[in-house]
XYZ file of C-alpha atoms in Angstrom:
194
model
C -5.501 2.323 -15.139
C -7.160 3.957 -18.125
C -9.415 5.933 -16.255
C -10.396 6.466 -12.922
C -13.322 8.203 -10.408
C -12.439 8.721 -7.011
C -12.916 11.682 -4.109
C -9.880 14.275 -3.779
C -8.990 17.009 -1.789
C -6.886 19.513 -3.512
C -3.338 20.092 -2.364
C -1.786 21.964 -4.459
C -1.433 24.164 -8.005
C 0.825 25.154 -10.370
C 0.923 26.958 -13.632
C 2.017 24.139 -16.078
C 2.575 25.790 -19.773
C 0.758 28.285 -21.175
C -2.824 27.272 -20.780
C -2.668 24.032 -18.163
C -1.893 23.873 -14.482
C -0.242 20.629 -12.573
C -2.754 19.446 -9.947
C -1.281 17.716 -7.092
C -4.474 15.676 -4.996
C -5.015 13.258 -2.214
C -7.296 10.985 -3.419
C -9.281 8.422 -1.487
C -8.506 5.560 -3.629
C -4.955 6.166 -5.338
C -3.214 8.531 -2.762
C -1.207 11.087 -3.662
C -2.034 12.366 -7.251
C -0.614 14.850 -9.662
C -2.423 15.343 -12.710
C -2.343 18.142 -15.309
C -5.513 19.899 -16.362
C -5.204 21.104 -19.737
C -6.742 24.437 -20.670
C -7.682 25.206 -16.935
C -5.858 28.539 -16.477
C -8.526 29.809 -19.225
C -11.777 31.352 -17.859
C -13.677 29.841 -19.731
C -12.856 26.250 -18.397
C -15.618 23.825 -17.122
C -13.386 22.651 -14.408
C -12.237 25.892 -13.227
C -15.359 25.854 -10.428
C -15.263 22.486 -9.363
C -11.367 22.792 -8.666
C -11.440 24.697 -5.498
C -9.142 24.243 -2.034
C -10.564 23.628 1.088
C -13.285 21.556 -0.802
C -13.896 17.620 -1.746
C -13.912 17.166 -5.361
C -14.862 14.011 -7.641
C -12.652 13.759 -10.054
C -11.975 11.387 -13.402
C -8.349 10.641 -13.923
C -6.926 9.140 -16.939
C -3.533 7.941 -17.571
C -1.360 9.932 -19.533
C 1.784 9.215 -21.131
C 4.269 11.437 -18.810
C 1.559 12.509 -16.462
C -2.093 11.771 -15.498
C -5.065 13.917 -17.161
C -7.426 15.647 -15.351
C -10.733 14.308 -17.392
C -13.073 15.852 -15.161
C -14.381 17.201 -12.029
C -17.445 17.842 -9.919
C -17.369 19.724 -6.478
C -18.619 17.627 -3.819
C -18.458 19.575 -0.615
C -16.827 22.552 0.043
C -15.732 22.867 3.913
C -15.123 26.590 4.477
C -17.527 29.454 4.382
C -18.109 31.520 1.367
C -15.563 34.326 3.228
C -13.284 32.511 5.322
C -11.235 34.205 8.209
C -7.542 34.606 7.586
C -6.859 32.584 10.229
C -8.836 29.444 8.880
C -7.008 29.568 5.593
C -3.480 29.488 7.048
C -4.568 26.645 9.184
C -6.250 24.850 6.482
C -3.329 25.908 4.182
C -1.142 24.215 6.876
C -2.698 21.254 6.722
C -2.510 20.806 2.950
C 0.916 21.689 2.776
C 1.706 18.865 5.604
C -0.230 16.325 3.423
C 1.772 17.305 0.436
C 5.168 17.046 2.063
C 4.616 14.300 4.329
C 2.731 11.766 1.598
C 4.469 9.679 -1.389
C 2.450 9.553 -4.908
C 0.476 6.197 -5.364
C 0.522 4.905 -1.426
C -3.533 5.367 -0.475
C -4.387 5.422 2.889
C -8.238 5.964 3.555
C -7.780 7.113 7.247
C -5.272 9.856 6.108
C -8.004 11.080 3.543
C -10.721 11.532 6.147
C -8.679 12.873 9.145
C -7.606 15.590 6.127
C -11.473 15.575 5.461
C -13.090 16.004 8.814
C -10.161 18.226 10.021
C -10.967 20.678 7.107
C -14.456 20.419 7.847
C -14.178 21.592 11.694
C -11.696 24.499 10.624
C -14.464 25.505 8.483
C -17.055 25.536 11.152
C -15.228 27.143 13.513
C -16.438 30.664 13.615
C -14.506 32.872 15.312
C -11.384 31.128 15.377
C -9.721 31.981 18.623
C -5.521 31.910 18.913
C -6.296 28.758 21.474
C -8.422 27.034 19.282
C -6.273 27.361 16.282
C -2.974 25.960 18.235
C -5.302 23.126 19.345
C -6.636 22.184 16.421
C -2.851 22.405 14.431
C -0.931 20.214 17.625
C -4.313 17.960 17.106
C -3.907 17.403 13.146
C 0.325 17.177 13.478
C -0.023 14.527 15.956
C -2.652 12.135 13.951
C -1.021 13.051 10.836
C 2.435 11.699 12.346
C 1.034 9.460 13.957
C -1.102 7.972 10.818
C 2.210 7.956 8.659
C 4.188 5.597 11.276
C 5.966 9.013 12.702
C 4.198 8.761 16.059
C 5.770 10.919 18.224
C 6.280 10.454 22.182
C 3.740 11.466 24.719
C 5.971 14.340 26.002
C 6.571 15.632 22.639
C 2.953 15.286 21.401
C 1.795 17.697 24.257
C 4.712 20.274 24.149
C 4.362 22.741 21.047
C 7.825 23.383 21.175
C 9.054 19.751 20.658
C 6.412 19.078 18.430
C 7.716 21.506 15.781
C 11.339 20.382 16.346
C 9.707 16.688 15.632
C 7.894 17.479 13.044
C 10.734 20.067 11.014
C 12.825 16.719 11.473
C 10.586 15.014 9.197
C 9.877 17.621 6.470
C 11.941 18.038 3.221
C 11.860 21.885 3.198
C 10.605 24.883 5.033
C 6.611 25.146 5.230
C 5.674 28.279 2.753
C 2.340 28.697 4.990
C 4.823 29.772 7.606
C 6.252 32.559 5.624
C 2.868 33.981 4.718
C 1.819 33.387 8.388
C 5.057 35.845 9.442
C 4.251 38.450 6.803
C 0.553 39.122 7.795
C 1.703 39.675 11.461
C -0.048 36.709 12.975
C 3.436 34.798 14.163
C 2.275 32.884 17.434
C -0.930 31.910 15.421
C 0.670 28.777 13.804
C 2.819 27.816 16.757
C 3.443 24.077 15.687
C 5.001 25.329 12.033
């Protein structure tokens, strides 16, 4: 793969060295991909404004020796309003983290990409996002994601939030980070499935 252009949604970003970052994307054509963005921590980086969470980005990814390299990015669409609610951020973060934990690199799935894209759009359009609606969206996304990945929960589990939480935790490698933030913010109960 000399270079590839594809639509992507940013799942995770971590610092990589002094001026670079390691990005994890879920892409339309390549599935989950990790790519190094050289110099993206610098404030004058041309890519900074395009590499946002809760947005669709057109990426140009080049094959590197050890990691893919981020060669370009153009923001296609943002799913959240300019000032999202805390509940929208938590629910969107949960969706990104679930996709990151439950998928493996380089296994493309167009339906999974569209599920994530559509779900983020729905969460971003909800104003205000009530506690009940937040729980419904989370439950629906979790069941659809697990089903798409081949872990379809039985009907009795899919409709019971406590059972669904236990079922989901069996398939996770580690506790979700967003769960700690929800607890710290005093919003326990807003994400009942995690």
